[in-house]
XYZ file of C-alpha atoms in Angstrom:
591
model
C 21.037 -29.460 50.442
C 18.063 -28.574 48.246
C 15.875 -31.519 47.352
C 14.339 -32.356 43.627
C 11.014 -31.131 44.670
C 12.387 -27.584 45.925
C 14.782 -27.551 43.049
C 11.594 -27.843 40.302
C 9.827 -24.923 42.661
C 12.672 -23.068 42.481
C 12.860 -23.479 38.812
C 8.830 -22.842 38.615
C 8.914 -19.426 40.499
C 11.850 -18.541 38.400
C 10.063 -19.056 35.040
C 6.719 -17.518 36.054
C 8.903 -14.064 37.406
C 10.617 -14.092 33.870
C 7.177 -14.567 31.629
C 5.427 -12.198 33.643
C 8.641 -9.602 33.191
C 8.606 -10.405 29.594
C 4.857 -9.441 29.460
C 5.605 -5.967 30.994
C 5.529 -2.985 29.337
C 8.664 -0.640 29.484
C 6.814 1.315 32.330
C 6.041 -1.868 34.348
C 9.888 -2.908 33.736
C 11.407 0.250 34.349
C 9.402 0.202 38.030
C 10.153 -3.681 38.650
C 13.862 -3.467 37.623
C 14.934 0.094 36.887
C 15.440 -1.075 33.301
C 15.605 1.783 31.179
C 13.231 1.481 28.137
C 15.676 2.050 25.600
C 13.983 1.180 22.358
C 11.634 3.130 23.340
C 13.510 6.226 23.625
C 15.208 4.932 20.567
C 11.665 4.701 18.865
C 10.702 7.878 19.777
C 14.164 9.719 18.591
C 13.610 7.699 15.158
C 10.590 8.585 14.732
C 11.509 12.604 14.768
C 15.036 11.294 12.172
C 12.910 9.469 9.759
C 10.271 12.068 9.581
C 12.685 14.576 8.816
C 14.418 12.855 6.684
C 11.284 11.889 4.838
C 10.195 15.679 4.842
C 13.707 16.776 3.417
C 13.601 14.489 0.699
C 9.809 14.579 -0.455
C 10.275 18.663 -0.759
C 13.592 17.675 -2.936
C 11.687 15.594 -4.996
C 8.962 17.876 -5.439
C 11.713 19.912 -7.401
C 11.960 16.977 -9.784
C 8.540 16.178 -10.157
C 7.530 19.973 -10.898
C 10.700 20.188 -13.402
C 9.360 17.060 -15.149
C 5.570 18.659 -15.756
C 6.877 21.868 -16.394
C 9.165 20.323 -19.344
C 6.292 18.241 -20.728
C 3.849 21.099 -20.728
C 6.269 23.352 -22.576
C 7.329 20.711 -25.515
C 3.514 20.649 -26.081
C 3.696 24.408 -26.669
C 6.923 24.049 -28.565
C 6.054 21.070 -30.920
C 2.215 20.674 -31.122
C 0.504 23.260 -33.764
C -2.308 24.819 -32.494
C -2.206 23.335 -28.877
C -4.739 24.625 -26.781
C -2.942 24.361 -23.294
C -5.632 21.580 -22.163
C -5.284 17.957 -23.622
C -8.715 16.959 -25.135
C -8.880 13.514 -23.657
C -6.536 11.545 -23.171
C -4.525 12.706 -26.214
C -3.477 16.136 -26.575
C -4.993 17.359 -29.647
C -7.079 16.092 -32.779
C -6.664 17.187 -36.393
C -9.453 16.508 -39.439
C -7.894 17.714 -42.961
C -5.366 15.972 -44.737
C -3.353 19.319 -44.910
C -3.626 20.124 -40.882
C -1.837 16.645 -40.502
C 1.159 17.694 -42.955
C 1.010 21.017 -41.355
C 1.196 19.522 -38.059
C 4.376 17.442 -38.813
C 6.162 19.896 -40.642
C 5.304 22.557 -37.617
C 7.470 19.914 -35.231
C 10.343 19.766 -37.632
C 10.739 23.077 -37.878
C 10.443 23.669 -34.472
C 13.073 20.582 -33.885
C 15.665 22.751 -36.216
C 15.485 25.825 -34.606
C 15.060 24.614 -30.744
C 17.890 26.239 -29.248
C 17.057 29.913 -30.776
C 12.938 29.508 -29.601
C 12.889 27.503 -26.416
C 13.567 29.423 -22.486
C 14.682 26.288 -21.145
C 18.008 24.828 -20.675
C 17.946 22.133 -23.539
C 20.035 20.767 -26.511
C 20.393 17.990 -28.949
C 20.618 14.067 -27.650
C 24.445 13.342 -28.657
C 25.632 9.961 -29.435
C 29.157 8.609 -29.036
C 30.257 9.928 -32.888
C 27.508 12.888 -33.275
C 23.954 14.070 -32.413
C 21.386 11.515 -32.801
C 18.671 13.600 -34.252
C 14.785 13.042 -35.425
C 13.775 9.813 -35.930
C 10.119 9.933 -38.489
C 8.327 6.414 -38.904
C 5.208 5.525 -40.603
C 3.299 2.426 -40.688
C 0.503 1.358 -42.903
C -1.320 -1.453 -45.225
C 0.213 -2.842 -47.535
C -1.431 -1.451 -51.300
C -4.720 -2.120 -52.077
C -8.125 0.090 -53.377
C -10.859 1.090 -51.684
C -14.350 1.887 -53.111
C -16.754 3.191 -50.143
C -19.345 4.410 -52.759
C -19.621 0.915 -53.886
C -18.983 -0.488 -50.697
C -15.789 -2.299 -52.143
C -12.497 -2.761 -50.065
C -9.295 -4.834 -51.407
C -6.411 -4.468 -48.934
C -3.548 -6.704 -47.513
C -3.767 -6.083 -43.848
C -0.064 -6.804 -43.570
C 1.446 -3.456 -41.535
C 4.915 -1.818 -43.324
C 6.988 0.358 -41.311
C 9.248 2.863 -43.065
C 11.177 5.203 -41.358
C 13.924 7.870 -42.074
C 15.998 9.292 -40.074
C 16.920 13.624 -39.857
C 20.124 14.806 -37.526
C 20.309 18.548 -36.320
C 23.280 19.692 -39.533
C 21.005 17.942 -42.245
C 17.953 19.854 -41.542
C 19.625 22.968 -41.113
C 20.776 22.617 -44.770
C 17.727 21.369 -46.190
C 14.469 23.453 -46.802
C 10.960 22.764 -45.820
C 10.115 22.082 -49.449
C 12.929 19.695 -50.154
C 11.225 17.057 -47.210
C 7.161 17.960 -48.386
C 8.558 16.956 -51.953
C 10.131 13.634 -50.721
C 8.316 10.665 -51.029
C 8.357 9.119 -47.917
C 5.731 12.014 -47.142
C 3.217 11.089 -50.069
C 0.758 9.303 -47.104
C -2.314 7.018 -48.632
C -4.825 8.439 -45.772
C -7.161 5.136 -46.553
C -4.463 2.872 -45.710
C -2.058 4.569 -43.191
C -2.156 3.630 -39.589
C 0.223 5.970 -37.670
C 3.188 8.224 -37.720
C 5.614 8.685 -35.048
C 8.185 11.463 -34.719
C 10.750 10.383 -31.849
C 13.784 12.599 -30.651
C 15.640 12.733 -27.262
C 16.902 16.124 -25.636
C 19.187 16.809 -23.012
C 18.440 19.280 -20.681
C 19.646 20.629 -16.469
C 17.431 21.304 -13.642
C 18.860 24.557 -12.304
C 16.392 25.624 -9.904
C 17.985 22.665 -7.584
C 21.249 25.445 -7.139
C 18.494 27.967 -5.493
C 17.437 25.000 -2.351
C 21.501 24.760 -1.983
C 21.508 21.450 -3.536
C 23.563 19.977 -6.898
C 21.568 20.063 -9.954
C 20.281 17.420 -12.071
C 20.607 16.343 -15.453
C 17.907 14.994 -17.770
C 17.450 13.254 -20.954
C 13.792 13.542 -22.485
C 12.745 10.782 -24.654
C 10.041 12.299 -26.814
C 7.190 10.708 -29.422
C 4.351 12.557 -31.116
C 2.192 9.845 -32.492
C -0.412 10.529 -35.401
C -2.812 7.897 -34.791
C -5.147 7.231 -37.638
C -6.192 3.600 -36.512
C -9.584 4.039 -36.817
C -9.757 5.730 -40.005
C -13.061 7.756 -38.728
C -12.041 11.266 -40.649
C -10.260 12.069 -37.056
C -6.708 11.746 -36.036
C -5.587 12.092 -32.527
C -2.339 13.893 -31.399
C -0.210 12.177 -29.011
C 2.481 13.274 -26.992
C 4.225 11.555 -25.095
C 7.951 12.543 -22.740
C 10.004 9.741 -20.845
C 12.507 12.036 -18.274
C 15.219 9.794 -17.491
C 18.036 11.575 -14.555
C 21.455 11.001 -15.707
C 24.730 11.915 -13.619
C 26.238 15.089 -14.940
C 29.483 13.999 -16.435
C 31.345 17.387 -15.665
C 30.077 20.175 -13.353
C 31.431 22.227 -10.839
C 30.144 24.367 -8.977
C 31.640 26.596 -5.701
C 29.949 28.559 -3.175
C 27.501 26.960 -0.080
C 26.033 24.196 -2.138
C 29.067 21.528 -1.269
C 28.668 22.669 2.572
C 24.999 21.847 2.762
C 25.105 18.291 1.132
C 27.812 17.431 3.751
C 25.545 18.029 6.369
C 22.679 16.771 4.695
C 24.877 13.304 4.264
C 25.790 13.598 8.265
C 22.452 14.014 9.016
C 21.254 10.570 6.533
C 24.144 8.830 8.590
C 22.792 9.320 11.722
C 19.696 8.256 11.043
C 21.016 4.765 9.738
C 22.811 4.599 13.110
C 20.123 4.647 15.089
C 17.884 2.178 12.589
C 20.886 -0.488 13.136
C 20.391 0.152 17.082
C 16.810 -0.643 16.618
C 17.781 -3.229 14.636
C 20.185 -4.778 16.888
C 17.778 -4.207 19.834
C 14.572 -5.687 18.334
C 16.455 -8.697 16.742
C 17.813 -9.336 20.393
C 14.546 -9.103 21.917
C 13.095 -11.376 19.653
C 15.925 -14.160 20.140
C 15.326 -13.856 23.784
C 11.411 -14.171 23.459
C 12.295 -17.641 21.737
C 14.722 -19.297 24.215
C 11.854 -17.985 26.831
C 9.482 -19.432 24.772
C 11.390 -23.231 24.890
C 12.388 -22.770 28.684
C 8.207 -22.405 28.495
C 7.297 -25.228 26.131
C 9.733 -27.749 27.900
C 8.744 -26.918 31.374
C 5.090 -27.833 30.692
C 5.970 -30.866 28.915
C 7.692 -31.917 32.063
C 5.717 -31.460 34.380
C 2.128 -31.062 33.184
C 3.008 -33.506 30.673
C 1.056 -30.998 28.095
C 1.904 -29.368 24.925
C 1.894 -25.766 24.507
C -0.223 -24.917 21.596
C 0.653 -22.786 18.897
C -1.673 -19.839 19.896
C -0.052 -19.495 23.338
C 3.711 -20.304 21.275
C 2.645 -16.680 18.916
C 2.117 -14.981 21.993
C 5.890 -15.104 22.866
C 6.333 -13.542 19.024
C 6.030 -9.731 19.101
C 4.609 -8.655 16.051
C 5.789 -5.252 16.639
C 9.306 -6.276 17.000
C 8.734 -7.539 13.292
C 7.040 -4.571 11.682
C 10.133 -2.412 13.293
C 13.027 -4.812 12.003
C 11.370 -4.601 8.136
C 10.607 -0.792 8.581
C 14.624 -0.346 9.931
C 15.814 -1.956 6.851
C 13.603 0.080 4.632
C 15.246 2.984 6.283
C 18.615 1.790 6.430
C 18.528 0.486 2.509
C 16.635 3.732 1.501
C 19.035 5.972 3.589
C 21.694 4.766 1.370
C 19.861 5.609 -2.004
C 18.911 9.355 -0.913
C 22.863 9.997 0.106
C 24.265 8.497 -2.986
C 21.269 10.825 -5.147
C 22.576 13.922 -3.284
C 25.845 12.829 -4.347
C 24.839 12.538 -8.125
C 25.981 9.284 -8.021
C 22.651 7.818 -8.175
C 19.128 8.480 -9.940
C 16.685 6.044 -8.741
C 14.326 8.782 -6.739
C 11.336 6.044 -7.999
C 13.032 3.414 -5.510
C 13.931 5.277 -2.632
C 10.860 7.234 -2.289
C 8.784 3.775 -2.198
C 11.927 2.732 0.738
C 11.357 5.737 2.170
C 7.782 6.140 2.278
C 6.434 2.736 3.375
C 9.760 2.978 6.654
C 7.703 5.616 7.603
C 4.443 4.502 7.387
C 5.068 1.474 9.624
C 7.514 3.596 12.023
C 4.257 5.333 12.661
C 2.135 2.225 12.920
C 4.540 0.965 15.300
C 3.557 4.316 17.792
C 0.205 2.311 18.346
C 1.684 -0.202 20.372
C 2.943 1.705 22.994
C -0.715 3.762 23.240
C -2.067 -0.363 23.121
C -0.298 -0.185 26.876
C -3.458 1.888 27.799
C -6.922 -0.201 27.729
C -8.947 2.979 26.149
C -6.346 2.986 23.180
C -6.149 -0.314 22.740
C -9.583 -1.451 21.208
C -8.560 -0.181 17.998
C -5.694 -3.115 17.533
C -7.534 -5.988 19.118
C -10.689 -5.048 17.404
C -8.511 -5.413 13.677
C -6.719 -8.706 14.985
C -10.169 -9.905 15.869
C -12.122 -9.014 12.189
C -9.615 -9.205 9.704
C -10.129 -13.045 9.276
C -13.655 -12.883 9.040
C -13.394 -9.622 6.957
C -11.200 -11.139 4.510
C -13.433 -13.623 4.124
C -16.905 -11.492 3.570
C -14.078 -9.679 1.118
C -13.441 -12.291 -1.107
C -17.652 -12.957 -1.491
C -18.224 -9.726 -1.990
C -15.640 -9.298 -4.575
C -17.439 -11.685 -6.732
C -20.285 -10.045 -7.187
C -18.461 -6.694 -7.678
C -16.339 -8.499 -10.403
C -19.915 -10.079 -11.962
C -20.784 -6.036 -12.280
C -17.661 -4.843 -13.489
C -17.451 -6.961 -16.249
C -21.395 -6.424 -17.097
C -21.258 -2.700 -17.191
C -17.660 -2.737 -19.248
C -19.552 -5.146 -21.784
C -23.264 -3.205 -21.949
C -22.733 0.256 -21.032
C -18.957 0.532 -22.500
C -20.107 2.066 -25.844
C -22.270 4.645 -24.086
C -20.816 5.738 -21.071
C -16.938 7.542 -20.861
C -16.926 5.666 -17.388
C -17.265 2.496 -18.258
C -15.075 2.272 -21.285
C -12.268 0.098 -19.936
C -12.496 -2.207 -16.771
C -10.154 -0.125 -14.724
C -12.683 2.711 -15.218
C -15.426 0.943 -14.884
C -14.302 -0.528 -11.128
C -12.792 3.090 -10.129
C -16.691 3.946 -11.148
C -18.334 1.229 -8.981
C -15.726 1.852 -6.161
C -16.859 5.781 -6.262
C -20.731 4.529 -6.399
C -20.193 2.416 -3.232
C -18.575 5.393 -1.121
C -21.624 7.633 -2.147
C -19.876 9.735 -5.042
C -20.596 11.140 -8.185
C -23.880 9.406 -8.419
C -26.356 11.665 -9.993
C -23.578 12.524 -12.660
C -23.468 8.522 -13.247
C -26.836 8.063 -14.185
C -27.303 11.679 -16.423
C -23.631 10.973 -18.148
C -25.668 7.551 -20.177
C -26.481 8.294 -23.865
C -30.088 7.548 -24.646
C -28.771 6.571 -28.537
C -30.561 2.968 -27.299
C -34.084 2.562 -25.303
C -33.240 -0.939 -24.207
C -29.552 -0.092 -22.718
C -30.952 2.996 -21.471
C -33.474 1.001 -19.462
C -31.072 -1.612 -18.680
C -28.317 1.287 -17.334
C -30.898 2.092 -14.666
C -31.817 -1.353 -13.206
C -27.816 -2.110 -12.989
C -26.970 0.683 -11.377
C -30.183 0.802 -8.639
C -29.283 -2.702 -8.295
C -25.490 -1.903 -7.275
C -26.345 0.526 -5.111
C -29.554 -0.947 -2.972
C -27.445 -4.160 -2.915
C -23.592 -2.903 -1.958
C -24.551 0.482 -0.023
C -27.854 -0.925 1.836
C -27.082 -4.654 2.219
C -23.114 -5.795 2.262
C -21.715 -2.742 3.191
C -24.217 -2.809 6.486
C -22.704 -6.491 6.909
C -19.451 -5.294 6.205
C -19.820 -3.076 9.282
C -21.578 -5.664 11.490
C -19.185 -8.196 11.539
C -16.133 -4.893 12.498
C -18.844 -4.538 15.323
C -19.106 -8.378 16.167
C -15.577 -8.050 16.675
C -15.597 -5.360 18.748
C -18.111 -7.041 20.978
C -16.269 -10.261 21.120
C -12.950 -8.933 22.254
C -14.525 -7.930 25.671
C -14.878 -11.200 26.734
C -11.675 -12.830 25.257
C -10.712 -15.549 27.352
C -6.822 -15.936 28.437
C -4.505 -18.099 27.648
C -2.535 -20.805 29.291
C 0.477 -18.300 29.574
C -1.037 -15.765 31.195
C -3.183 -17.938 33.514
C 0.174 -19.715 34.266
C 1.981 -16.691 35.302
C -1.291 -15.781 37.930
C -1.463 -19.349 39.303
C -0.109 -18.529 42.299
C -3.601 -18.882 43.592
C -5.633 -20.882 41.239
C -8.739 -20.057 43.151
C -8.152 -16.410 42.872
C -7.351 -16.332 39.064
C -10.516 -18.795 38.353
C -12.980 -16.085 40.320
C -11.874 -12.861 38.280
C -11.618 -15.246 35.129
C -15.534 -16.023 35.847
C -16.394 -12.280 36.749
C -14.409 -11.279 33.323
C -16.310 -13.468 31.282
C -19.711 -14.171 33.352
C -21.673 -11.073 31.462
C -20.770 -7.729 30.249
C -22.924 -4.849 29.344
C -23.409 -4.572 24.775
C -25.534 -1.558 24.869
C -28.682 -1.728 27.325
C -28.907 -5.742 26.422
C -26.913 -8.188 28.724
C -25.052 -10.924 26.842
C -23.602 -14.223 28.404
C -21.045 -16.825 27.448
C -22.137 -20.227 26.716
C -21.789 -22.732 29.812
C -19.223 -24.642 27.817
C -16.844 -21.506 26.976
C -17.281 -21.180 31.443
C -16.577 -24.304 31.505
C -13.460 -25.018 29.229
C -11.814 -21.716 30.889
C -12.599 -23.623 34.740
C -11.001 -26.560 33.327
C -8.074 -25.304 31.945
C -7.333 -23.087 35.080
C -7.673 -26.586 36.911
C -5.511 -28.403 35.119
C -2.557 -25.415 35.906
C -3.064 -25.956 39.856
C -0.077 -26.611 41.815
C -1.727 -29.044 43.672
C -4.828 -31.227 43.762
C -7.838 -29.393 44.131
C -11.399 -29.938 44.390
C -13.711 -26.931 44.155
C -17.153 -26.660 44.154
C -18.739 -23.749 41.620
C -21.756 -22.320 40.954
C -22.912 -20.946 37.580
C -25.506 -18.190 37.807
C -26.966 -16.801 34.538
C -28.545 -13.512 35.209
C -31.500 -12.600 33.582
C -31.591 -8.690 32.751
C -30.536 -6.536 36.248
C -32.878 -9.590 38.627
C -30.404 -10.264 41.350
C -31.792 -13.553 42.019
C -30.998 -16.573 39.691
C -33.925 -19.055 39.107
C -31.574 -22.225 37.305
C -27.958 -22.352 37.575
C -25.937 -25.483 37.711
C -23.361 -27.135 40.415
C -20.349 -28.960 39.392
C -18.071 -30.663 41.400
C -14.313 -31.107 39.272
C -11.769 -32.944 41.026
C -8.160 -32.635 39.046
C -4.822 -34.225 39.870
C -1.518 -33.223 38.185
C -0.809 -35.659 35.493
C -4.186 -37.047 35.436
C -7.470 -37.063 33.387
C -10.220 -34.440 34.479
C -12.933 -36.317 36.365
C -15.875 -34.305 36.209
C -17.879 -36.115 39.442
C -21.771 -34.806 38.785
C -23.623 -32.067 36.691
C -27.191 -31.611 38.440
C -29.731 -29.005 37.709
C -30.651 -26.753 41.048
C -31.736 -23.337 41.789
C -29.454 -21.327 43.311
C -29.949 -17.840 44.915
């Protein structure tokens, strides 16, 4: 019969075999228990699936993104008079007589009635439920007034009107060009009209989808040209602008191969969201087992060290990992779902399932790191970003004030004399571009010398910017990435780990002191403080199995001298369940 003190050995060795198989890597487990690593053959196959899948879709919807261009480049030609082919800015075009802006509208009336005998493309008429919804015309202006600029005299009621009226396919096709220039709703008061906006919608199939094997598309274009006279400076800028909206095609059929490839297309999305639920399934189970280890863990040293696990040491039982793979499997699963109901034509959100698709990716490819963390060489990379980010963060969110404090300055100051710093979005894609070394020269000649004193000032804000983000907290920036990298080397373990090697405390306390004694930065030799030795001595004391008394000897080498000229001896007595007596510190010299 086993007594209470075998029993809580037993119980001891039991719990130390299972943390140090938990810690393992598949390897390690496959050699201790010839457990086959099956997520990570699972990780591997998904990561060939999701790639694929990824590939297959993103060359689908290049289709739809080149069919959307194409379409908006082409109404340009079809509706704007005179378009060049290149927008000027970021309107299309720009008109200065009162008869090129008639001209203009008329031009995309015209063009609007006789669409279907002029255009290459696939198009027709928006229809409604009773009959086709035609061309909408709106103008807004001022309410009446006079205005004098010879005399410098202006009465107007700023109140806006909006009058619009609206022109379906069979009216214009009756009615002459003449009839509408002699209407009144196109008598425009240039001095007090704001805008005019033409709006139609046209329907229109993507057959180039039939060629890649795949069911087409249908589209609805939701198209504006805006007039925009809002600054009433003698120059009116053309825009145009096309929504593309993908609608299911109400009635198609179509025979031949296409049907056969979405089917396997559809197998293929189905497999891949059978193996994400086996990851799935596999991670969430690893997880829940990591947490009743972790309380088997947590209660056992409450017991019988009468200690609390921290919450550092608790984290270490949570795989992060586990946790990026569980959020990137249902990404995939979620998105899997959206790309095999669009290939059906039962669905048109390409917007939301590229985003699903896209990011599932990204962090199944992130996850590969952790398995090349197994090897020490490939594993500064993750410990060096676990170490910084805090600390980076933190230099981040100083730094960010002072780039805000420019931002807004140069918006303010050089706004009105500089195309790159006329809104704040510019103006920080600008200062962003200036920090990574680009485009500088072309920053500085771009400024208009209109004004001596902001010409002056231009140059001592951007100098400033650079000298102080390029030369000063960018080099901190990468300091405190390097301070990170050096600190890792000497990280000190945690009660976990040094409770799994207590087998022989002695042991595990001498390569603890070698680890963290000195390490090589360069040419320079840097040392731990005596109270970092000190708290890691300590705490391997305190995890002893049995009373122990140990004398040590801490030797701070200066440079490569073998010989130590002041070190210091400390006697530390420690009982399980007890306070930590440190006996005597003295000063000697030890050889």
């Amino acid at each position: 019969m086993m007594t209470q003190p075998d029993e809580d050995c037993k119980e001891e060795q039991l719990l130390r075999q299972d943390l140090k198989f938990y810690f393992m890597n598949p390897c390690e487990k496959y050699r201790a228990r010839r457990q086959i690593p099956w997520k990570l053959g699972l990780q591997i196959l998904k990561i060939v699936m999701v790639t694929t899948q990824l590939i297959l879709f993103g060359l689908s919807n290049q289709l739809v993104v080149s069919f959307k261009e194409e379409n908006m480049v082409a109404f340009k030609h079809l509706f704007l008079k005179n378009y060049s082919g290149v927008d000027e800015d970021d309107y299309s075009c720009s008109v200065y007589t009162q008869q090129d802006v008639y001209d203009s509208i008329f031009f995309a009336i015209n063009q609007y009635r006789q669409l279907k005998n002029i255009s290459l493309g696939t198009l027709g008429y928006e229809q409604d439920e009773e009959d086709l919804a035609g061309l909408q015309i709106c103008k807004k202006q001022y309410r009446k007034g006079t205005m004098l600029p010879s005399n410098d005299t202006l009465h107007i009621d700023s109140t806006i009107e909006t009058e619009c009226i609206q022109l379906d396919p069979q009216e214009l096709a009756t009615k002459e060009t003449n009839d509408l220039k002699n209407s009144s709703f196109f008598s425009f008061e240039f001095y007090r009209l704001i805008q005019v906006d033409i709006s139609f919608k046209l329907k229109g199939i993507d057959l180039q989808t039939i060629h890649d094997r795949e069911l087409p598309d249908c589209y609805e274009f939701e198209n504006t040209i805006t007039f925009n006279n809002r600054a009433h400076s003698g120059k009116m800028k053309i825009f145009f602008d096309t929504d593309a909206d993908i609608q299911e095609c109400k009635d198609w059929n179509i025979s031949g191969s296409i049907q056969k490839n979405t089917q396997y297309l559809l197998i293929f999305d189905g497999f891949v969201i059978v193996s994400c639920i086996a990851s799935l399934i596999l991670c969430t189970r690893s997880i829940i087992l990591a947490l009743k280890l972790q309380k088997r863990f947590v209660k056992f040293f409450l017991e019988k060290y009468k200690r609390h696990v921290c919450s550092a040491d608790r984290l270490e039982f949570l795989n992060g990992w586990y946790v990026l793979v569980i959020v990137s499997d249902m990404m995939t699963i979620i998105g899997s779902i959206m790309k095999m109901e669009i290939k059906a034509k039962n669905l048109t959100s390409y917007d939301v399932c590229s985003i699903l698709l896209g990011t599932s990716t990204l962090f199944v490819w992130v996850g590969v790191i952790r398995y090349l963390g197994y090897f020490q060489t490939y594993n500064v990379l993750i410990l060096t970003m676990q170490a910084s980010l805090p600390k980076v963060l933190r230099f981040c969110c100083c730094a960010g004030m002072i780039y805000l404090g420019y931002t807004f300055c140069g918006w303010i100051v050089l706004g009105p004399y500089h195309e790159k710093f006329e809104d704040l979005n510019t103006v920080a894609e600008c200062l962003f571009s200036l920090v990574n070394g680009d485009d500088m020269f072309a920053t500085f000649a771009q400024i208009q010398q209109k004004s001596t004193l902001v010409w002056l000032f231009s140059r001592l804000y951007l100098y400033s910017f650079i000298s102080l983000f390029i030369y000063m907290i960018l080099s901190l920036f990468i300091a405190l990435i390097t301070d990170a990298y050096d600190t890792i080397k000497v990280k000190p373990w945690c009660e976990v780990f040094i409770f799994i090697k207590s087998e022989e405390p002695l042991l595990v306390l001498k390569k603890m002191m070698v680890k963290m004694s000195y390490f090589k930065a360069g040419m320079r030799i840097v040392k731990p403080s005596r109270s970092v030795l000190l708290k890691v001595m300590v705490l391997g004391l305190v995890l002893a199995p049995k009373p122990l008394a140990t004398k040590f000897c801490l030797c701070f080498q200066e440079g490569h001298n073998k010989s130590c000229p002041m070190g210091t001896n400390m006697m530390v007595s420690s009982t399980l369940g007890k306070k930590l007596l440190v006996s005597h510190i003295t000063q000697s010299s030890v050889t």
